[in-house]
Amino acid sequence: MQELNGKPVAAKIKAAVQAELQQIKKTLSKQPNLLVLQYGNDQASKTYANRIEKNCQEVGINFSYEQFNKNPDGFKQRIRTANLDPEISAIMIQQPLTDNLKNSLELISPSKDVEGITSASLGKLFTGLSGLKPCTAEACLEIINYYGIKVTGKKAAVIGRSNIVGKPIAMLLQQADATVTICHSKTKNLAAEIKAAEIIIAAAGKAALITAEMLSSNSIVIDVGTNFVQGKLVGDVDYLNASRKVSKITPVPGGVGTVTNQVLMRNIVKAFKNINLNNK
């Protein structure tokens, strides 16, 4: 079994981002500025924002964070003003959001949508146009490419159909000439679908959903799951037993999530360049 560790993949992306930022500093007198907006007091969201801030500091991206409570109209208005602010080149909205604010994601300007989650960004992905792509989906492909895994002609099963991970990674794999099956909670005989696939992307959000019995010895498993069980972060795959059987597998933690963090940094730089350099 080969462990597909995300740390060297992330380090490679981080180094490229830092080099690109150094080049930008020679051309422009400013640097990327990320605005993170949060509505409510969800502590997990705040912790994630702190991690993003640390990553921004390490590569040289300006970071600002604003939190709103009991003011949905003010929250939406802040997104609109951020879209128009030339000093802000990237916008992120922390989730979860209250029901009355879920559509506020659509207010983000596509040029500043560094998570690639608006319908405009996803539309470009699904039609094969250049744009900002969902970070986790791109991170999966970065790991696959880094470890030299051939995708062309392979059968792939994506477990999960979210707009942030499942559907985007299915599209990226399809564009790389894999034959993709998207599985979900209503899929009949999930085990058979997984067993038939050579590449499995586990993105259902359910701990240990995929067991070793569902996998074969030639399975390549990319585990996107982030589940907390008794205070411990685990994936969607029963790693302990699956790793004894499969050909290749990502760990949790230390796999996709590690790479996702640096893909986000790359997207922030890409958005900044599109706004300040490519449009001139």
CSV table of C-alpha atoms in Angstrom, one decimal:
chain,number,residue,atom,x,y,z
A,1,MET,CA,0.0,0.0,0.0
A,2,GLN,CA,1.2,3.5,-0.9
A,3,GLU,CA,0.0,6.3,1.4
A,4,LEU,CA,-0.9,9.4,-0.7
A,5,ASN,CA,0.4,11.9,1.8
A,6,GLY,CA,-0.9,15.4,1.1
A,7,LYS,CA,2.0,17.3,2.8
A,8,PRO,CA,4.5,17.2,-0.1
A,9,VAL,CA,1.7,18.1,-2.5
A,10,ALA,CA,0.8,21.1,-0.4
A,11,ALA,CA,4.4,22.1,0.0
A,12,LYS,CA,4.9,22.2,-3.8
A,13,ILE,CA,1.8,24.4,-4.3
A,14,LYS,CA,2.8,26.7,-1.4
A,15,ALA,CA,6.3,27.2,-2.9
A,16,ALA,CA,4.8,28.1,-6.3
A,17,VAL,CA,2.4,30.5,-4.7
A,18,GLN,CA,5.2,32.2,-2.7
A,19,ALA,CA,7.3,32.5,-5.9
A,20,GLU,CA,4.4,34.0,-7.8
A,21,LEU,CA,3.7,36.5,-5.0
A,22,GLN,CA,7.3,37.6,-5.1
A,23,GLN,CA,7.0,38.2,-8.9
A,24,ILE,CA,3.8,40.2,-8.3
A,25,LYS,CA,5.5,42.5,-5.8
A,26,LYS,CA,8.0,43.4,-8.5
A,27,THR,CA,5.1,44.4,-10.9
A,28,LEU,CA,2.5,46.0,-8.5
A,29,SER,CA,2.7,48.0,-5.3
A,30,LYS,CA,0.0,45.9,-3.7
A,31,GLN,CA,-0.8,42.3,-2.8
A,32,PRO,CA,-3.8,40.0,-2.6
A,33,ASN,CA,-6.3,40.8,0.1
A,34,LEU,CA,-8.8,38.1,1.4
A,35,LEU,CA,-11.9,39.1,3.2
A,36,VAL,CA,-13.6,36.4,5.3
A,37,LEU,CA,-17.1,37.0,6.4
A,38,GLN,CA,-18.9,35.0,9.1
A,39,TYR,CA,-22.5,35.2,10.3
A,40,GLY,CA,-23.1,33.9,13.8
A,41,ASN,CA,-20.9,32.4,16.4
A,42,ASP,CA,-20.1,28.9,15.0
A,43,GLN,CA,-16.8,28.0,16.7
A,44,ALA,CA,-15.7,25.5,14.1
A,45,SER,CA,-16.0,28.2,11.4
A,46,LYS,CA,-14.0,30.6,13.5
A,47,THR,CA,-11.3,28.0,14.0
A,48,TYR,CA,-11.2,27.4,10.2
A,49,ALA,CA,-10.9,31.2,9.7
A,50,ASN,CA,-7.9,31.2,12.0
A,51,ARG,CA,-6.2,28.5,10.0
A,52,ILE,CA,-6.8,30.4,6.8
A,53,GLU,CA,-5.3,33.5,8.4
A,54,LYS,CA,-2.2,31.6,9.3
A,55,ASN,CA,-1.8,30.2,5.8
A,56,CYS,CA,-2.2,33.7,4.4
A,57,GLN,CA,0.5,35.1,6.7
A,58,GLU,CA,2.9,32.3,5.7
A,59,VAL,CA,2.7,33.0,1.9
A,60,GLY,CA,2.2,36.8,2.1
A,61,ILE,CA,-1.5,37.4,1.5
A,62,ASN,CA,-3.4,40.1,3.5
A,63,PHE,CA,-6.2,38.8,5.6
A,64,SER,CA,-9.2,40.5,7.1
A,65,TYR,CA,-12.1,38.9,9.1
A,66,GLU,CA,-15.5,40.4,9.9
A,67,GLN,CA,-18.3,38.7,12.0
A,68,PHE,CA,-22.0,39.6,11.9
A,69,ASN,CA,-24.8,38.8,14.4
A,70,LYS,CA,-28.5,39.5,14.1
A,71,ASN,CA,-28.0,41.7,11.1
A,72,PRO,CA,-28.7,39.7,7.9
A,73,ASP,CA,-29.2,42.8,5.8
A,74,GLY,CA,-25.9,44.3,6.9
A,75,PHE,CA,-24.2,41.0,6.1
A,76,LYS,CA,-25.5,41.0,2.6
A,77,GLN,CA,-24.7,44.6,2.1
A,78,ARG,CA,-21.1,43.9,3.2
A,79,ILE,CA,-20.8,41.4,0.4
A,80,ARG,CA,-22.0,43.9,-2.1
A,81,THR,CA,-19.6,46.6,-0.9
A,82,ALA,CA,-16.7,44.1,-0.9
A,83,ASN,CA,-17.4,43.2,-4.5
A,84,LEU,CA,-16.9,46.9,-5.4
A,85,ASP,CA,-13.9,47.5,-3.2
A,86,PRO,CA,-10.7,47.5,-5.4
A,87,GLU,CA,-8.6,46.7,-2.4
A,88,ILE,CA,-10.4,43.4,-1.8
A,89,SER,CA,-9.5,40.8,-4.3
A,90,ALA,CA,-11.0,37.7,-2.7
A,91,ILE,CA,-14.1,36.9,-0.7
A,92,MET,CA,-15.0,33.9,1.4
A,93,ILE,CA,-18.2,33.3,3.4
A,94,GLN,CA,-18.0,30.9,6.3
A,95,GLN,CA,-20.6,28.2,6.5
A,96,PRO,CA,-23.0,27.1,7.9
A,97,LEU,CA,-25.3,30.0,7.2
A,98,THR,CA,-28.8,30.5,8.5
A,99,ASP,CA,-31.6,29.5,6.1
A,100,ASN,CA,-32.4,33.1,5.2
A,101,LEU,CA,-28.8,33.7,4.2
A,102,LYS,CA,-27.9,30.6,2.2
A,103,ASN,CA,-28.6,32.4,-1.1
A,104,SER,CA,-26.1,35.1,-0.1
A,105,LEU,CA,-23.3,33.0,-1.5
A,106,GLU,CA,-24.7,34.0,-4.9
A,107,LEU,CA,-23.9,37.7,-4.1
A,108,ILE,CA,-20.2,37.1,-4.3
A,109,SER,CA,-18.6,38.4,-7.5
A,110,PRO,CA,-17.4,35.5,-9.6
A,111,SER,CA,-14.0,37.3,-10.0
A,112,LYS,CA,-13.6,37.2,-6.2
A,113,ASP,CA,-15.2,33.8,-5.6
A,114,VAL,CA,-12.0,32.0,-4.5
A,115,GLU,CA,-13.8,29.0,-3.2
A,116,GLY,CA,-15.4,28.5,-6.7
A,117,ILE,CA,-18.9,27.9,-5.1
A,118,THR,CA,-21.2,30.3,-6.9
A,119,SER,CA,-23.4,29.1,-9.8
A,120,ALA,CA,-21.3,31.3,-12.1
A,121,SER,CA,-18.1,29.6,-11.1
A,122,LEU,CA,-19.6,26.1,-11.2
A,123,GLY,CA,-21.1,26.9,-14.6
A,124,LYS,CA,-17.7,27.6,-16.0
A,125,LEU,CA,-16.3,24.4,-14.5
A,126,PHE,CA,-19.1,22.3,-16.0
A,127,THR,CA,-18.8,23.8,-19.4
A,128,GLY,CA,-15.0,23.5,-19.4
A,129,LEU,CA,-14.3,27.3,-19.3
A,130,SER,CA,-11.4,28.8,-17.3
A,131,GLY,CA,-12.3,30.0,-13.9
A,132,LEU,CA,-11.9,29.6,-10.1
A,133,LYS,CA,-12.7,26.0,-9.2
A,134,PRO,CA,-13.8,24.5,-5.8
A,135,CYS,CA,-10.6,24.0,-3.8
A,136,THR,CA,-11.3,20.6,-2.4
A,137,ALA,CA,-12.1,19.1,-5.8
A,138,GLU,CA,-8.9,20.6,-7.2
A,139,ALA,CA,-7.0,19.2,-4.3
A,140,CYS,CA,-8.1,15.7,-5.1
A,141,LEU,CA,-6.8,16.1,-8.6
A,142,GLU,CA,-3.6,17.6,-7.4
A,143,ILE,CA,-2.9,14.5,-5.3
A,144,ILE,CA,-3.7,12.2,-8.2
A,145,ASN,CA,-1.4,14.1,-10.5
A,146,TYR,CA,1.4,14.5,-8.0
A,147,TYR,CA,1.7,10.8,-7.4
A,148,GLY,CA,1.5,10.0,-11.2
A,149,ILE,CA,-1.8,8.2,-11.1
A,150,LYS,CA,-3.2,7.7,-14.6
A,151,VAL,CA,-6.8,8.7,-14.9
A,152,THR,CA,-7.5,8.3,-18.7
A,153,GLY,CA,-9.8,5.4,-19.3
A,154,LYS,CA,-10.1,4.5,-15.6
A,155,LYS,CA,-13.4,3.8,-13.8
A,156,ALA,CA,-14.0,6.3,-11.0
A,157,ALA,CA,-16.7,6.3,-8.3
A,158,VAL,CA,-17.4,9.5,-6.5
A,159,ILE,CA,-19.3,9.0,-3.3
A,160,GLY,CA,-21.3,12.2,-2.6
A,161,ARG,CA,-23.0,14.7,-4.9
A,162,SER,CA,-22.5,18.1,-3.2
A,163,ASN,CA,-21.9,21.2,-5.3
A,164,ILE,CA,-18.7,21.9,-3.4
A,165,VAL,CA,-16.9,18.5,-3.8
A,166,GLY,CA,-18.8,15.6,-5.3
A,167,LYS,CA,-20.1,17.1,-8.5
A,168,PRO,CA,-17.0,19.2,-9.2
A,169,ILE,CA,-14.5,16.4,-8.7
A,170,ALA,CA,-16.7,14.2,-10.9
A,171,MET,CA,-16.5,16.8,-13.6
A,172,LEU,CA,-12.7,17.2,-13.3
A,173,LEU,CA,-12.2,13.5,-13.5
A,174,GLN,CA,-14.5,13.3,-16.5
A,175,GLN,CA,-12.5,16.1,-18.2
A,176,ALA,CA,-9.4,14.1,-17.5
A,177,ASP,CA,-11.0,11.2,-19.5
A,178,ALA,CA,-12.1,9.0,-16.7
A,179,THR,CA,-15.4,7.2,-16.7
A,180,VAL,CA,-17.3,8.5,-13.7
A,181,THR,CA,-20.1,7.2,-11.6
A,182,ILE,CA,-21.6,9.5,-8.9
A,183,CYS,CA,-23.0,7.6,-6.0
A,184,HIS,CA,-25.2,8.9,-3.2
A,185,SER,CA,-27.6,7.9,-0.4
A,186,LYS,CA,-30.1,6.5,-2.9
A,187,THR,CA,-27.6,4.4,-4.9
A,188,LYS,CA,-28.5,0.8,-5.0
A,189,ASN,CA,-25.8,-1.7,-4.1
A,190,LEU,CA,-23.2,1.0,-3.2
A,191,ALA,CA,-20.6,-1.7,-2.4
A,192,ALA,CA,-20.8,-3.1,-5.9
A,193,GLU,CA,-20.3,0.3,-7.5
A,194,ILE,CA,-17.2,1.0,-5.3
A,195,LYS,CA,-15.8,-2.5,-6.0
A,196,ALA,CA,-16.0,-2.0,-9.7
A,197,ALA,CA,-14.1,1.3,-9.6
A,198,GLU,CA,-10.4,1.8,-9.8
A,199,ILE,CA,-10.4,5.3,-8.3
A,200,ILE,CA,-12.7,6.1,-5.4
A,201,ILE,CA,-13.4,9.6,-4.2
A,202,ALA,CA,-15.1,9.4,-0.7
A,203,ALA,CA,-16.9,12.6,-0.1
A,204,ALA,CA,-20.2,11.6,1.6
A,205,GLY,CA,-19.5,13.1,5.0
A,206,LYS,CA,-20.1,9.9,7.0
A,207,ALA,CA,-17.4,8.3,9.1
A,208,ALA,CA,-16.3,4.8,8.1
A,209,LEU,CA,-19.0,4.6,5.4
A,210,ILE,CA,-16.6,2.8,3.1
A,211,THR,CA,-15.2,-0.4,4.6
A,212,ALA,CA,-12.3,-2.6,3.4
A,213,GLU,CA,-14.8,-5.2,2.1
A,214,MET,CA,-16.1,-2.8,-0.4
A,215,LEU,CA,-12.6,-2.2,-1.9
A,216,SER,CA,-10.3,-4.3,-4.0
A,217,SER,CA,-6.5,-4.7,-4.0
A,218,ASN,CA,-6.1,-2.3,-6.9
A,219,SER,CA,-8.3,0.4,-5.5
A,220,ILE,CA,-7.0,4.0,-5.3
A,221,VAL,CA,-8.8,5.8,-2.5
A,222,ILE,CA,-9.0,9.6,-2.1
A,223,ASP,CA,-10.7,10.3,1.2
A,224,VAL,CA,-12.3,13.8,1.4
A,225,GLY,CA,-14.2,13.1,4.6
A,226,THR,CA,-13.8,15.3,7.7
A,227,ASN,CA,-15.8,13.7,10.5
A,228,PHE,CA,-15.1,14.0,14.3
A,229,VAL,CA,-15.6,10.8,16.2
A,230,GLN,CA,-14.9,11.0,20.0
A,231,GLY,CA,-12.9,14.1,19.3
A,232,LYS,CA,-10.8,12.5,16.6
A,233,LEU,CA,-10.7,13.6,13.0
A,234,VAL,CA,-11.5,10.7,10.7
A,235,GLY,CA,-12.5,10.2,7.0
A,236,ASP,CA,-15.3,8.5,5.2
A,237,VAL,CA,-13.1,5.4,4.8
A,238,ASP,CA,-12.2,2.8,7.5
A,239,TYR,CA,-8.5,3.7,7.0
A,240,LEU,CA,-7.0,1.1,9.4
A,241,ASN,CA,-8.5,-1.9,7.6
A,242,ALA,CA,-8.7,-0.4,4.1
A,243,SER,CA,-5.0,0.6,4.1
A,244,ARG,CA,-4.1,-3.1,4.5
A,245,LYS,CA,-5.9,-4.0,1.4
A,246,VAL,CA,-5.9,-1.2,-1.2
A,247,SER,CA,-3.2,-0.1,-3.6
A,248,LYS,CA,-3.1,3.6,-2.6
A,249,ILE,CA,-5.0,5.7,-0.1
A,250,THR,CA,-4.9,9.2,1.4
A,251,PRO,CA,-4.8,9.6,5.2
A,252,VAL,CA,-7.1,11.7,7.3
A,253,PRO,CA,-5.8,14.0,8.6
A,254,GLY,CA,-2.8,14.8,6.4
A,255,GLY,CA,-4.4,14.1,3.0
A,256,VAL,CA,-6.8,16.1,1.0
A,257,GLY,CA,-7.5,18.8,3.6
A,258,THR,CA,-3.8,19.8,3.7
A,259,VAL,CA,-3.7,20.3,0.0
A,260,THR,CA,-7.1,22.1,0.0
A,261,ASN,CA,-5.6,24.8,2.2
A,262,GLN,CA,-2.9,25.6,-0.3
A,263,VAL,CA,-5.2,25.4,-3.4
A,264,LEU,CA,-7.2,28.1,-1.7
A,265,MET,CA,-4.0,30.3,-1.5
A,266,ARG,CA,-3.4,29.7,-5.1
A,267,ASN,CA,-7.0,30.7,-6.0
A,268,ILE,CA,-6.6,33.9,-4.1
A,269,VAL,CA,-3.5,34.8,-6.1
A,270,LYS,CA,-5.2,33.8,-9.3
A,271,ALA,CA,-8.2,36.0,-8.5
A,272,PHE,CA,-5.8,38.9,-7.7
A,273,LYS,CA,-4.0,38.5,-11.0
A,274,ASN,CA,-7.2,38.3,-13.0
A,275,ILE,CA,-8.4,41.5,-11.4
A,276,ASN,CA,-5.2,43.5,-11.4
A,277,LEU,CA,-3.1,42.2,-14.3
A,278,ASN,CA,-5.0,40.1,-16.8
A,279,ASN,CA,-7.8,42.6,-17.2
A,280,LYS,CA,-5.4,45.4,-18.1
